[in-house]
XYZ file of C-alpha atoms in Angstrom:
205
model
C 15.983 16.131 3.307
C 17.123 15.100 6.747
C 16.402 11.572 7.991
C 14.574 11.814 11.324
C 13.911 8.157 12.140
C 13.324 4.664 10.770
C 9.586 3.960 10.559
C 9.732 0.356 9.401
C 11.695 -2.266 7.521
C 10.395 -5.065 5.327
C 11.798 -7.735 3.056
C 12.063 -5.348 0.119
C 12.762 -1.919 1.557
C 12.887 0.488 4.469
C 10.703 3.497 5.237
C 12.096 6.583 6.963
C 10.563 9.718 8.429
C 12.344 12.612 6.699
C 12.063 16.383 6.940
C 12.344 18.771 4.028
C 14.724 21.359 5.446
C 13.447 24.296 3.381
C 9.724 23.546 3.648
C 9.979 22.354 7.277
C 7.551 19.585 6.415
C 7.843 15.870 7.083
C 7.405 13.069 4.555
C 7.969 9.329 4.370
C 10.861 8.100 2.230
C 10.851 4.478 1.056
C 13.983 2.964 -0.447
C 15.151 -0.464 -1.521
C 17.501 -2.281 0.851
C 19.433 -3.956 -1.960
C 19.372 -2.882 -5.576
C 20.012 -4.804 -8.770
C 18.416 -3.543 -11.978
C 17.445 -7.066 -13.069
C 15.994 -7.969 -9.687
C 12.275 -8.668 -9.339
C 12.160 -6.489 -6.219
C 13.393 -3.522 -8.272
C 10.615 -4.061 -10.829
C 8.027 -4.395 -8.068
C 9.371 -1.214 -6.457
C 9.003 0.620 -9.779
C 5.541 -0.860 -10.097
C 4.488 0.441 -6.681
C 5.758 3.933 -7.456
C 3.992 3.917 -10.824
C 0.711 2.601 -9.390
C 0.718 5.138 -6.544
C 1.608 7.988 -8.898
C -1.393 7.113 -11.080
C -3.744 7.325 -8.116
C -4.920 10.473 -6.358
C -7.540 9.751 -3.711
C -8.082 10.859 -0.110
C -7.917 7.248 1.124
C -4.773 6.266 -0.800
C -1.185 7.155 0.046
C 0.089 10.013 -2.120
C 3.483 9.621 -3.829
C 5.259 12.879 -4.710
C 8.560 11.843 -6.260
C 10.435 8.774 -7.500
C 14.106 8.452 -8.398
C 17.586 7.328 -7.389
C 19.620 8.503 -4.403
C 23.205 9.693 -5.106
C 24.500 6.153 -4.449
C 22.071 4.693 -6.977
C 19.556 3.371 -4.437
C 15.929 3.716 -5.645
C 13.526 5.739 -3.518
C 10.150 7.313 -3.556
C 8.898 10.188 -1.466
C 5.383 9.889 -0.112
C 2.862 11.351 2.264
C 3.604 10.714 5.934
C 0.659 9.052 7.675
C 0.502 9.307 11.448
C -1.538 6.442 12.833
C -1.741 2.708 13.396
C -2.453 -0.221 11.141
C -5.739 -2.055 11.296
C -3.678 -5.144 12.219
C -2.394 -3.314 15.311
C -5.933 -2.297 16.289
C -7.276 -5.844 15.928
C -4.379 -7.137 18.017
C -4.948 -4.453 20.686
C -8.747 -4.750 20.915
C -9.418 -8.333 19.816
C -12.166 -7.095 17.514
C -13.597 -3.741 16.477
C -17.162 -2.548 17.204
C -19.461 -2.841 14.184
C -20.075 0.912 13.910
C -16.356 1.750 13.869
C -15.557 -1.113 11.483
C -18.229 0.012 9.009
C -16.889 3.590 8.999
C -13.369 2.295 8.329
C -14.410 -0.084 5.570
C -16.554 2.453 3.739
C -13.329 4.434 3.257
C -11.362 1.314 2.265
C -14.070 0.406 -0.261
C -14.006 3.893 -1.799
C -10.207 3.641 -2.138
C -10.315 0.201 -3.751
C -13.177 1.228 -6.052
C -11.195 4.259 -7.212
C -8.080 2.109 -7.822
C -10.127 -0.349 -9.884
C -11.641 2.479 -11.946
C -8.039 3.591 -12.596
C -7.167 0.052 -13.806
C -5.116 -0.832 -10.716
C -5.694 -4.046 -8.733
C -4.002 -3.969 -5.321
C -3.605 -7.775 -4.833
C -2.448 -7.506 -1.192
C -5.375 -6.171 0.831
C -4.743 -7.117 4.472
C -5.012 -5.457 7.904
C -1.378 -4.342 7.954
C -1.897 -2.451 4.666
C -4.737 -0.356 6.070
C -3.636 2.684 8.103
C -6.026 4.403 10.508
C -5.408 7.977 11.706
C -7.480 9.814 14.292
C -8.162 13.517 13.696
C -8.606 16.248 16.297
C -12.408 15.984 16.027
C -12.108 12.262 16.909
C -13.089 11.061 13.413
C -10.847 8.530 11.667
C -9.194 8.748 8.271
C -8.142 5.573 6.468
C -5.286 5.112 3.999
C -4.737 1.962 1.940
C -0.978 1.468 1.474
C 1.579 -0.789 -0.212
C 0.937 -1.248 -3.924
C 4.143 -3.293 -4.307
C 2.428 -6.203 -6.076
C -0.362 -4.207 -7.712
C -1.469 -5.166 -11.196
C -1.820 -2.300 -13.658
C -4.465 -3.642 -16.025
C -4.400 -2.247 -19.534
C -1.735 0.285 -18.567
C 1.586 -1.509 -18.674
C 2.112 -4.626 -20.767
C 5.683 -4.901 -19.449
C 4.300 -5.340 -15.964
C 1.936 -8.104 -16.982
C 4.498 -10.076 -18.961
C 7.613 -9.824 -16.823
C 6.741 -8.852 -13.266
C 4.780 -11.960 -12.335
C 5.543 -15.140 -14.208
C 2.784 -17.702 -14.690
C 2.503 -19.771 -11.533
C 4.478 -17.256 -9.466
C 2.444 -16.305 -6.406
C 2.646 -13.070 -4.419
C 0.410 -11.889 -1.631
C -0.630 -12.847 1.880
C -2.166 -16.352 1.806
C -4.718 -15.786 4.602
C -6.387 -13.030 2.556
C -5.797 -14.208 -1.029
C -8.586 -15.318 -3.354
C -8.509 -18.946 -4.575
C -7.436 -17.858 -8.065
C -4.583 -15.762 -6.658
C -3.475 -18.712 -4.492
C -3.190 -20.913 -7.574
C -1.187 -18.316 -9.507
C -3.688 -17.753 -12.309
C -4.778 -14.375 -13.679
C -6.791 -12.192 -11.303
C -9.064 -9.202 -11.764
C -10.709 -6.696 -9.419
C -12.845 -9.431 -7.821
C -9.743 -10.808 -6.101
C -9.443 -7.562 -4.109
C -13.117 -7.865 -3.107
C -12.486 -11.382 -1.765
C -9.532 -10.086 0.277
C -11.617 -7.169 1.502
C -14.258 -9.609 2.758
C -11.631 -11.640 4.616
C -10.251 -8.511 6.317
C -13.733 -7.247 7.243
C -14.580 -10.644 8.766
C -11.374 -10.644 10.837
C -12.006 -7.058 11.965
C -15.474 -7.974 13.298
C -14.596 -11.335 14.822
C -10.930 -11.112 15.768
């Protein structure tokens, strides 16, 4: 792979546009900024890779590979999505027309429903985690991204016991359900609460 450009940097990791030199195809490569095997960020990074690998849906980001770079830095290779976040669109337009918003959120709802059926709760549904891409026929495709704090229910007991301690809170407060805000156990209904908050913001600005 050849690194083409930096797409974004967050508190936990960086995402790069990379090109596979033999396939001549571009992907997104996400890697941790700092790595310690006992670090919570490392466990959350593993969790995101595992959650994404479990899921295969048109409205969810596809992860192809997970491993360590030669220097020991964790990475995963994923589908490259060309588009903007819903947060960017709300900021640009103030609010989205009802018809467009409904078309976007039908796709988001299908993605979240599929994740829940696969025993994965996202726990961080917000406008910046919803990517919108426009196709050549002017229709829009939606991808729900960032499963870094997802909860894998009934799949991984390690995740439940060690990743999030009781009373430890992760998420984006403006979109979190009351039970998630207080640090108690959440189920799929917490994602539905967050989805409602995002839909409201999309329609009203």
